[in-house]
Coordinates of C-alpha atoms in Angstrom, one line a residue:
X1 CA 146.5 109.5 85.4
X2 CA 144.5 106.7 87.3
X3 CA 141.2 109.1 87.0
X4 CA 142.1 109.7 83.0
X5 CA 142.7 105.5 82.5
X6 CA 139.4 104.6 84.4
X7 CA 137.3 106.6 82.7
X8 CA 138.9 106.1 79.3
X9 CA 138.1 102.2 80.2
X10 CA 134.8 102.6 81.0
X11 CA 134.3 105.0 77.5
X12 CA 136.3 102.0 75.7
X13 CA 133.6 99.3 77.4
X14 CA 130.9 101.5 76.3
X15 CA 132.3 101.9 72.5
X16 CA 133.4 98.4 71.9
X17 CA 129.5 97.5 72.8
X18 CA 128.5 99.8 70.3
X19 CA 130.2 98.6 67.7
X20 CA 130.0 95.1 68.5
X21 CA 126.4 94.9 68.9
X22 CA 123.3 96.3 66.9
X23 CA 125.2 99.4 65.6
X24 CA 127.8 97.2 64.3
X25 CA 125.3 95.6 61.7
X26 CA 124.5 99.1 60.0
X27 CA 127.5 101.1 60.4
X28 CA 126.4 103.4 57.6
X29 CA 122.9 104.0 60.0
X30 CA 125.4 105.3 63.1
X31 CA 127.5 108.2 60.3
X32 CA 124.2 109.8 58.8
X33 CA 123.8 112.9 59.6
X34 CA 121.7 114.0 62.8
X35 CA 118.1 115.1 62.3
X36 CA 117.0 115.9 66.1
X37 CA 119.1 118.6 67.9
X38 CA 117.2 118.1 71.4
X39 CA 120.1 115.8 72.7
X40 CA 123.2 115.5 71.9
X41 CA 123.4 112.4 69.9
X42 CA 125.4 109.0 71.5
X43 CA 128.9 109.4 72.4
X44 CA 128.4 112.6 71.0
X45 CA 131.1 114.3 73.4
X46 CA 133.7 111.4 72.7
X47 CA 134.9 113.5 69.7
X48 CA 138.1 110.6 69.4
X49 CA 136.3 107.5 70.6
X50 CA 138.2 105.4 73.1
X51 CA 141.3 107.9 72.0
X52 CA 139.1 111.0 73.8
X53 CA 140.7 112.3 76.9
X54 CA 139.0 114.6 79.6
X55 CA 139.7 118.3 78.4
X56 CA 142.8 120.2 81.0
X57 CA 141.5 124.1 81.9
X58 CA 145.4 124.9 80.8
X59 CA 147.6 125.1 77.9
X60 CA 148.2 121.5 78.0
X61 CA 145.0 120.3 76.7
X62 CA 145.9 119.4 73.6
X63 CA 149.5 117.8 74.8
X64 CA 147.4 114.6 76.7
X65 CA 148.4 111.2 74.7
X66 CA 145.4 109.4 73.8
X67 CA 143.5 107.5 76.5
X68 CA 143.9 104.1 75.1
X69 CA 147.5 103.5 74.6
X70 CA 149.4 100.6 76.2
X71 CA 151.9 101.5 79.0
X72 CA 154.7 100.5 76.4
X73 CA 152.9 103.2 73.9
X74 CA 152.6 105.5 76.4
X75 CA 156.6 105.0 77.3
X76 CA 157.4 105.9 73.7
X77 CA 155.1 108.5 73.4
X78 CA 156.9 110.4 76.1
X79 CA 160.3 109.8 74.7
X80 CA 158.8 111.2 71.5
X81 CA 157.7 114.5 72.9
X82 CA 161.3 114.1 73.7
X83 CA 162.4 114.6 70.2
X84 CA 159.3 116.7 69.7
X85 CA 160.8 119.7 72.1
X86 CA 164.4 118.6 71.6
X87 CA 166.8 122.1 70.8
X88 CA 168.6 121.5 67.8
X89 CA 172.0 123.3 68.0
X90 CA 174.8 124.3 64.8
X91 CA 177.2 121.2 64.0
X92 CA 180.2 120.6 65.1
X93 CA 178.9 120.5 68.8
X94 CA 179.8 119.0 72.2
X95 CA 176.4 117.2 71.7
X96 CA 176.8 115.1 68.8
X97 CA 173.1 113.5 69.1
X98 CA 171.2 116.9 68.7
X99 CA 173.4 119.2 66.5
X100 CA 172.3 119.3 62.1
X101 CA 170.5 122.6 63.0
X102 CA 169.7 124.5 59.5
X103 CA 171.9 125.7 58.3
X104 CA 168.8 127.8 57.3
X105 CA 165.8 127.1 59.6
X106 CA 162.3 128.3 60.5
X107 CA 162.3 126.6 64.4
X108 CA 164.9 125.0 66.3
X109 CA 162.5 122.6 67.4
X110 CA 158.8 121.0 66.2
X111 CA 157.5 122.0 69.5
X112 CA 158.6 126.0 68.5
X113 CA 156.1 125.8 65.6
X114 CA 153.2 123.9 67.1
X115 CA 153.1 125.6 70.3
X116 CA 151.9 123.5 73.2
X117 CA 151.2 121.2 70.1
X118 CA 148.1 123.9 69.1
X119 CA 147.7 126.4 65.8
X120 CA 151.0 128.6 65.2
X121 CA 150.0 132.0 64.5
X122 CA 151.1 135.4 62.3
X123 CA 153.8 137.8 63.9
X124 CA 152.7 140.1 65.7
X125 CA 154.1 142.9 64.1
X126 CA 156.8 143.2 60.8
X127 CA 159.7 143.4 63.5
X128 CA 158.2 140.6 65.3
X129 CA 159.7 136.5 64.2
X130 CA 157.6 134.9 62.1
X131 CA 158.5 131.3 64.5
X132 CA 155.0 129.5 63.9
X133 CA 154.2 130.8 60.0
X134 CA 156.3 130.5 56.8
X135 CA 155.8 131.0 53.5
X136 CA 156.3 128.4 50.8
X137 CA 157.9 129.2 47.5
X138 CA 157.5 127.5 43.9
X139 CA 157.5 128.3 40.5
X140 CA 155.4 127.3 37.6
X141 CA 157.3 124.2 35.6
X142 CA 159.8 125.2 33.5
X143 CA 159.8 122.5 30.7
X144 CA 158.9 119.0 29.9
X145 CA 161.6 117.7 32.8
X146 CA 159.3 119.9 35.8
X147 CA 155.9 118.7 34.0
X148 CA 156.6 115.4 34.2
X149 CA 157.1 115.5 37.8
X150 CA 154.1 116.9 38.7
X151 CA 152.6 114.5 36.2
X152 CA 153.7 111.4 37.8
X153 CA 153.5 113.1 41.7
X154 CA 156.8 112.7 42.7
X155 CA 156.6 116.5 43.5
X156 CA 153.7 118.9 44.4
X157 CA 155.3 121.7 43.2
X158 CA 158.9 123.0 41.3
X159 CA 160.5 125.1 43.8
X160 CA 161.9 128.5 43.7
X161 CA 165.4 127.7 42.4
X162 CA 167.2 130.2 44.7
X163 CA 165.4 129.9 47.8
X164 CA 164.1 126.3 47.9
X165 CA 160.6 125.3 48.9
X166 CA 160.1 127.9 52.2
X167 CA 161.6 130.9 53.2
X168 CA 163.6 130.8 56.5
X169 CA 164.7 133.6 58.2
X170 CA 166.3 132.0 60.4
X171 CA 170.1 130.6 60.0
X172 CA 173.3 129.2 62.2
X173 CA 175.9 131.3 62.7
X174 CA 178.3 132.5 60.2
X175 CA 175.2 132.0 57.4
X176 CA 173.2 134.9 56.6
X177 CA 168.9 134.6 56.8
X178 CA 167.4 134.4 53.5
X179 CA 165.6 137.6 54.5
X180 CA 162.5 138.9 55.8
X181 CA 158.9 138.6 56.0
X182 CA 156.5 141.1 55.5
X183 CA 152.9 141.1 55.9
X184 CA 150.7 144.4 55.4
X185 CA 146.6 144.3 56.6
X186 CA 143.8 146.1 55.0
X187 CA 140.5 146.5 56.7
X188 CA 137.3 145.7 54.5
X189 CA 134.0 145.6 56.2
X190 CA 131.0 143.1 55.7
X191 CA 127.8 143.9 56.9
X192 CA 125.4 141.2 58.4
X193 CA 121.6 140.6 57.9
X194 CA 120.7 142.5 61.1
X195 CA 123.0 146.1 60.7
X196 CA 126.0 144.5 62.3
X197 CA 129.5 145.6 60.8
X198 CA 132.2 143.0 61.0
X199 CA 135.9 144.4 60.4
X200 CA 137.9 141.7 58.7
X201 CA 141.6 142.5 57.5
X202 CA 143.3 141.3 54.3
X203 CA 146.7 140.2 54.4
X204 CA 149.5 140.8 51.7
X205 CA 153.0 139.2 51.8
X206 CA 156.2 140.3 50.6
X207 CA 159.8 139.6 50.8
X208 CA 162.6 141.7 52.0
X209 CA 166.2 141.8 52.7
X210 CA 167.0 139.0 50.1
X211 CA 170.5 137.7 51.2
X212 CA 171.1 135.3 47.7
X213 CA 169.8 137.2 45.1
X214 CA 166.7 138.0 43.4
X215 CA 163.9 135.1 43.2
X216 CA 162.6 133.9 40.2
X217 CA 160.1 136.9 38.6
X218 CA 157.3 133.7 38.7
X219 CA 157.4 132.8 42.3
X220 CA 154.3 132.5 44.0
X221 CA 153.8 132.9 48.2
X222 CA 151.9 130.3 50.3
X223 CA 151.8 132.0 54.2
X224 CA 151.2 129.5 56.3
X225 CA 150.6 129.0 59.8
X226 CA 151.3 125.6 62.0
X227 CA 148.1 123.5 62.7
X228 CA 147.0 122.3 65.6
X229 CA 148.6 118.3 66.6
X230 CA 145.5 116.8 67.6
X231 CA 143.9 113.4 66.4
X232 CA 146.3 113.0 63.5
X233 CA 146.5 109.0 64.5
X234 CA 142.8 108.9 64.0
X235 CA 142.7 110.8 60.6
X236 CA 145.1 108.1 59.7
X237 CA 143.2 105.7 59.9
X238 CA 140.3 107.1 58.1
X239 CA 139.7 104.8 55.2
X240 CA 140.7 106.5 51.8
X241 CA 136.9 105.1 50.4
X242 CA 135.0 106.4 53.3
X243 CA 136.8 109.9 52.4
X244 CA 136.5 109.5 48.5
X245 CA 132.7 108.8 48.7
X246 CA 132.4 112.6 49.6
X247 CA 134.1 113.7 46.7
X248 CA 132.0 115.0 43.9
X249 CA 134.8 116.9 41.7
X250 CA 132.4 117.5 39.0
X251 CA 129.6 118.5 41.0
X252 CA 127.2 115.8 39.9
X253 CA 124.7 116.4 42.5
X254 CA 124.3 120.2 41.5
X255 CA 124.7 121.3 45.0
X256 CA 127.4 123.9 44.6
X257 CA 130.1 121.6 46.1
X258 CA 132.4 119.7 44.4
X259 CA 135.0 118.2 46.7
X260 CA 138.8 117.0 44.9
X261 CA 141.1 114.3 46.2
X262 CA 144.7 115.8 46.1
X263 CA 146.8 112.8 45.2
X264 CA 150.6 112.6 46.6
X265 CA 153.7 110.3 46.2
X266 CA 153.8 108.1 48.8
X267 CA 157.1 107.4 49.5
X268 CA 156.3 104.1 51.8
X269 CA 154.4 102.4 49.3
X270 CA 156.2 104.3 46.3
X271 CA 152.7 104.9 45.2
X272 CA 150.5 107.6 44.5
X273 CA 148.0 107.6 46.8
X274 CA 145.2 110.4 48.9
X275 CA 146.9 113.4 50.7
X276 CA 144.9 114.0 53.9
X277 CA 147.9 115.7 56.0
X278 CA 148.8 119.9 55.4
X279 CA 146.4 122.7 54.4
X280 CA 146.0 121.5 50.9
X281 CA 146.4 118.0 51.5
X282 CA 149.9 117.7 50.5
X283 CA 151.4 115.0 52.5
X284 CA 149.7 111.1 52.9
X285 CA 151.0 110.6 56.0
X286 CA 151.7 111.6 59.7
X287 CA 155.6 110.0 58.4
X288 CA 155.8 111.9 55.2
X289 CA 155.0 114.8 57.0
X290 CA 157.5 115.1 60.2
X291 CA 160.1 113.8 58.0
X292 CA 159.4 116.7 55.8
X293 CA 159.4 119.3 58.4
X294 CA 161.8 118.2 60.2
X295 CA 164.1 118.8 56.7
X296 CA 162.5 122.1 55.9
X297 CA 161.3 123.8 58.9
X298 CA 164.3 122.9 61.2
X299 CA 166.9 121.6 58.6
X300 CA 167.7 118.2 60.1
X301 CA 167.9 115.0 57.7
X302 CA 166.3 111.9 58.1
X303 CA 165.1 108.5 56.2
X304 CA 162.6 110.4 54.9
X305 CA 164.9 113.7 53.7
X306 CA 168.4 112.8 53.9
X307 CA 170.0 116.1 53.0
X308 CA 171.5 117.5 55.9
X309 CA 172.0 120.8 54.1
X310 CA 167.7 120.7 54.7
X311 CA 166.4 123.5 51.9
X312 CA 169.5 125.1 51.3
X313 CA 170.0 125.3 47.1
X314 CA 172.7 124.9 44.9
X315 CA 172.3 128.5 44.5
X316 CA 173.0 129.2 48.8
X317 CA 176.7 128.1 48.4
X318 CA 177.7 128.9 51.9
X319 CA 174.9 127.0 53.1
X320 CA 175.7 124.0 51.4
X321 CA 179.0 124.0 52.4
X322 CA 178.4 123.9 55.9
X323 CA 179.5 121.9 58.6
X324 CA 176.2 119.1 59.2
X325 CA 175.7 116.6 61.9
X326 CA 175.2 113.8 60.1
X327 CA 177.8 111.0 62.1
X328 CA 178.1 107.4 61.4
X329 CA 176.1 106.7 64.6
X330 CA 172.9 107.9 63.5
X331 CA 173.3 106.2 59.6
X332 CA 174.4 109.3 58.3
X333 CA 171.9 111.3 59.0
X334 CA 170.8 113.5 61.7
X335 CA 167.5 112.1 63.2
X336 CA 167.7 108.0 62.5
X337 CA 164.9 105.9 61.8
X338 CA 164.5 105.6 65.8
X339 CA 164.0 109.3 66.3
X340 CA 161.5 109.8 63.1
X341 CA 159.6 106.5 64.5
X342 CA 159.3 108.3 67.9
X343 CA 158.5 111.6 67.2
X344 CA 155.9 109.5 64.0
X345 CA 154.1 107.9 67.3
X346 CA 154.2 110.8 69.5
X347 CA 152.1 112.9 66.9
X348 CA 149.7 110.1 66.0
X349 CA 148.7 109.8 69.8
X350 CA 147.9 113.3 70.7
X351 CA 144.3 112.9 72.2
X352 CA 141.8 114.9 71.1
X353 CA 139.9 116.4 74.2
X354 CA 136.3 115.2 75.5
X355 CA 133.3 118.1 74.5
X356 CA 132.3 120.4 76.6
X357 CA 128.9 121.7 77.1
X358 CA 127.9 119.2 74.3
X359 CA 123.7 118.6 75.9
X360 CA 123.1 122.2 76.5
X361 CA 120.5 124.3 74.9
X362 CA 122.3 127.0 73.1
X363 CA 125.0 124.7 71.9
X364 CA 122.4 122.2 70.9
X365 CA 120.7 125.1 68.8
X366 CA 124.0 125.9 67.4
X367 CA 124.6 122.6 66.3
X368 CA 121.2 122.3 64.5
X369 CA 122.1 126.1 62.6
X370 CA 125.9 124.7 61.5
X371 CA 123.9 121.7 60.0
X372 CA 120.9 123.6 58.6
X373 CA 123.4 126.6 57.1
X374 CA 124.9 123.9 54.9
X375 CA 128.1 123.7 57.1
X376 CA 128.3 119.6 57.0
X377 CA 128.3 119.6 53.1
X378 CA 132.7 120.0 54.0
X379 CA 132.8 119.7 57.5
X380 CA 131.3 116.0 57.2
X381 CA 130.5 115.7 61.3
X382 CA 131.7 111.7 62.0
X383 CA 133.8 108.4 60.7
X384 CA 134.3 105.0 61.9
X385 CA 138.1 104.1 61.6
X386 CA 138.9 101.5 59.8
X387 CA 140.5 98.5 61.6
X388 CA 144.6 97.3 61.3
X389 CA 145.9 94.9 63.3
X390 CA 149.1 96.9 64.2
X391 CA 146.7 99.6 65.1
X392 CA 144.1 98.9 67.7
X393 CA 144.8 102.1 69.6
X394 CA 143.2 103.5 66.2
X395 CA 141.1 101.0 64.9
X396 CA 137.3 101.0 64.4
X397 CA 137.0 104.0 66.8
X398 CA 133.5 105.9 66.1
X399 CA 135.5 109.5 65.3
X400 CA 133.7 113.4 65.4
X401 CA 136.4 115.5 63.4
X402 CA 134.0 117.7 61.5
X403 CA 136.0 117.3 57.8
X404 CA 136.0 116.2 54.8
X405 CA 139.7 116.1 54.1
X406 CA 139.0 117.2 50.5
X407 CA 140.0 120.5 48.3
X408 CA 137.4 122.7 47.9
X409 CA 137.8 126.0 45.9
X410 CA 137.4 128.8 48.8
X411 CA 137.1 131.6 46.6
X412 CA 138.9 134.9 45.6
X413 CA 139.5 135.7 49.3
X414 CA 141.5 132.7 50.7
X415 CA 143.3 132.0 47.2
X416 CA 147.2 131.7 47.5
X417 CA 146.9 131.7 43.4
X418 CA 150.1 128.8 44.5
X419 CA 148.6 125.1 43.0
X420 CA 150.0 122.2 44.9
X421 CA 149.7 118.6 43.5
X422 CA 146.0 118.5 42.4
X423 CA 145.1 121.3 44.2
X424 CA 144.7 124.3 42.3
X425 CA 145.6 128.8 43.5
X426 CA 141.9 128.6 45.4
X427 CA 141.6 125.3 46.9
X428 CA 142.3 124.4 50.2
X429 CA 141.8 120.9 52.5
X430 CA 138.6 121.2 54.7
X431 CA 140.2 121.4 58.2
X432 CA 139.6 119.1 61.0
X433 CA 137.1 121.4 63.8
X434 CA 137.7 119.0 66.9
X435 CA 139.3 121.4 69.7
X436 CA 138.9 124.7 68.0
X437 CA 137.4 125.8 70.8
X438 CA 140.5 124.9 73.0
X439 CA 142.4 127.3 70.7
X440 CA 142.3 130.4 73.4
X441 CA 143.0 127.8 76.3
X442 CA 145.9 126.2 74.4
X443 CA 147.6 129.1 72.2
X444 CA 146.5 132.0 74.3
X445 CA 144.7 133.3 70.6
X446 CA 142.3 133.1 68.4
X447 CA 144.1 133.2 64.7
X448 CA 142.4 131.0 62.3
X449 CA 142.6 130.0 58.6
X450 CA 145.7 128.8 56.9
X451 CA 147.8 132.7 57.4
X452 CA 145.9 133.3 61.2
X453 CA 144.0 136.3 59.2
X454 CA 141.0 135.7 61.0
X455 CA 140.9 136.9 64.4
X456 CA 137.9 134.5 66.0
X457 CA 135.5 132.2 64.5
X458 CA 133.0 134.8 63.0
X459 CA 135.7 136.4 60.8
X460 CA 136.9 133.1 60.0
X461 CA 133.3 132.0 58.4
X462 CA 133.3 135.1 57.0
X463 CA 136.0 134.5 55.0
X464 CA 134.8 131.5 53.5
X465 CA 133.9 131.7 49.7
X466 CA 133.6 130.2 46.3
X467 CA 132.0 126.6 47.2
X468 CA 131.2 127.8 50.3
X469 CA 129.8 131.3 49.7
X470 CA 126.0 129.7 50.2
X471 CA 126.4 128.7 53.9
X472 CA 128.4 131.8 55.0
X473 CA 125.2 133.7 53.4
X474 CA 123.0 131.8 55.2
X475 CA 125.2 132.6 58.8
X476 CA 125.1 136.5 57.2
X477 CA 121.5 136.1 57.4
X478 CA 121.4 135.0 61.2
X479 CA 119.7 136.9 64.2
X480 CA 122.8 137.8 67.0
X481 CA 121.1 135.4 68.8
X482 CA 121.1 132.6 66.5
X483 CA 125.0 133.5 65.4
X484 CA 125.8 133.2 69.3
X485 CA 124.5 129.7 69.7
X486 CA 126.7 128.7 65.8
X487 CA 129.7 130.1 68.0
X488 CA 128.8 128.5 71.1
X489 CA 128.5 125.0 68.6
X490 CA 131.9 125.3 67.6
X491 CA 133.4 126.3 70.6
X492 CA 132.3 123.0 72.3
X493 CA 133.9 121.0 69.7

């Protein structure tokens, strides 16, 4: 801990004369895009900033809290990965202060679904749990009463009316499982520039062994797979302008990119405002979001989602009449205002890991073939955070996440056909790339993309489409060589 704090100092000293001296006066000059790939450009390898931790050669890379926090932060950010691993158990219990579970659930805990705080993945196999992947449910509004909703945001989508928002296969006892998930792969076969054959395999999703009844005829799937934990704090604290001046949603520019904000219902505020958080930008905050899941992945209320039946429907009788955990003690809910705060804290402060590799040749050459292909048009490569008081552990923190945090139509391949808020059946939120190459180290895979179809980083690239069919052409058209280095690139990051 002493080597991580001194040289998290020294990295601080170094960054706070950055920004305090010449590069502070042209802030716009330090964010342009790099033009020389013979060196890796300054504090290149600090992918978080002061937040950047050295990388662990283990599984818990990506659990580190971020190099700059206070003692006290660092206090609570222990007693929120507390919370974070904490077993939920049926109610009534001999443990009053962790039972709620369900009673329908995905996970009996956050840290079942992020593994080791990294990317969830697919089963296995069809007999195999689906722990760290779900599939939402909605249906297309059914009158002027569902319209309006979405209208206004204060929904994303109209749930299936049996089922609820995600189907859990997972439930107390004495409750059945709302069934079972099914996934079935197809190979198809793209061939690159120079005679190489990549297999990729196509997913299809079904639902079996319904326990409440038919769902609606009009329900549309949404797989989904757990991201990774890392640098949410950061993202945060992106300013909503510096994210909006990417946008481009009518394609003005005639570049073949458009780029959409999705806008949510804050419920802080009580305002609409940017998603950034979940694969189509969904959720405005780190808040919003682990109150959510904690109510629909693990079926414990809280401020944020105080129904302690969590997703269960008027429909799921049984399941609504329940025993809950919600006591007196914890202001009738399950997880309080304390435990949402923690477990808020511990997820903004999950450090990103220092680069590896960052000044050698090949990944240099890669890094010059992700920018040349056309990859930074979504992956935008840096931000400076913008600065709150309340925040400093975040604030004005030169930032490498590689993301735009907008919705960009990803084609015919990666559409879910499911439109959430603003985002429409083929658009999906550019994802963050700081740490993908931990993903092995941490997870012990290499599942990528919102379902984990993609089996390393080529097939995930190759899957990319519709605004982003240009640049995967352009890595189609690469020499082995050349596609090595791109992989070595974004296995440093």
């Amino acid at each position: 801990m002493t080597h991580t704090r001194t040289f998290a100092s020294a990295a601080l000293a170094a960054l706070l004369l950055a920004t305090t001296g010449a590069y502070a006066a042209n802030e716009a000059e330090i964010l342009k895009p790099a033009t020389s790939f013979a060196a890796p450009e300054k504090f290149e390898a600090m992918s978080a900033g002061a937040a950047t931790v050295r990388p662990r050669a283990n599984a818990d890379a990506f659990s580190q809290s971020s190099a700059n926090l206070t003692l006290e932060q660092e206090m609570r950010f222990k007693i929120g990965n507390g919370f974070f691993k904490r077993l939920w158990v049926s109610a009534p219990s001999s443990t009053q202060s962790s039972d709620g579970l369900g009673p329908l659930f995905n996970a009996r805990s956050c840290q079942r679904c992020h593994l080791k705080d990294g990317r969830g993945h697919p089963p296995e196999s069809n007999n195999a749990p689906a722990v760290s992947m779900f599939l939402r449910l909605s249906i297309p509004p059914r009158g002027d009463a569902d319209r309006k909703l979405l209208d206004e945001h204060r929904v994303n989508v109209i749930n299936e009316p049996t089922y609820g928002g995600q189907f859990q296969d997972f439930a107390v006892q004495g409750i059945d499982p709302e069934g079972h998930m099914h996934i079935t792969y197809t190979e198809q076969h793209v061939k690159l520039a120079d005679g190489t054959v990549i297999n990729l395999r196509k997913p299809e999703y079904s639902v079996t062994d319904l326990k409440y009844g038919p769902m609606h005829p009009d329900t549309m799937l949404s797989p989904r797979v757990a991201p990774q934990m890392i640098g949410l704090g950061l993202i945060e604290m992106i300013a909503a302008d510096d994210i909006l001046a990417h946008a481009d949603p009518d394609d003005a520019d005639n570049d073949g990119i458009s780029g959409r904000a999705n806008l949510v219902w804050d419920n802080e505020s009580g305002k609409v405002v940017l998603g950034r958080f979940g694969w189509k930008a969904g959720n405005p905050s780190i808040r919003q979001q682990s109150g959510g899941a904690f109510a629909g992945d693990i079926g414990i209320s809280n401020p944020e989602a105080s129904r302690p039946w969590g997703d269960c429907t008027l429909a799921q009788t049984p399941c609504r009449e329940a025993p809950h955990g919600a006591s007196a003690q914890d202001k009738n809910l399950e997880a309080d205002e304390d435990v949402l705060q923690l477990v808020t804290h511990y997820s903004r402060n999950l450090a990103v890991p220092m680069r590896r590799d960052v000044g050698k040749k090949d990944v240099l050459k890669g890094k010059r073939i992700f920018y040349e292909s056309g990859c930074i048009s979504c992956h935008i490569p840096k931000y400076i955070t913008r600065t709150e008081p309340s925040r400093p552990e975040h604030s004005h923190q030169l930032i490498w996440p590689y993301t735009d945090l907008l919705l960009h139509d990803m084609g015919d391949g990666l559409a879910d056909h499911r439109p959430e808020g603003a985002a429409d059946g083929y658009e999906w939120r550019t994802p963050p790339l700081w740490g993908i190459g931990l993903t092995k180290t941490v997870s012990g895979h290499t599942y990528f993309l919102h379902d984990g179809r993609a089996r390393n980083l080529l097939e995930a690239i190759l899957w990319h489409g519709g605004e982003a069919e240009a640049a995967k052409n352009n890595v189609r058209e690469l020499s082995a060589e050349d596609r090595d280095a791109l992989i070595k690139f974004l296995e440093s990051l």
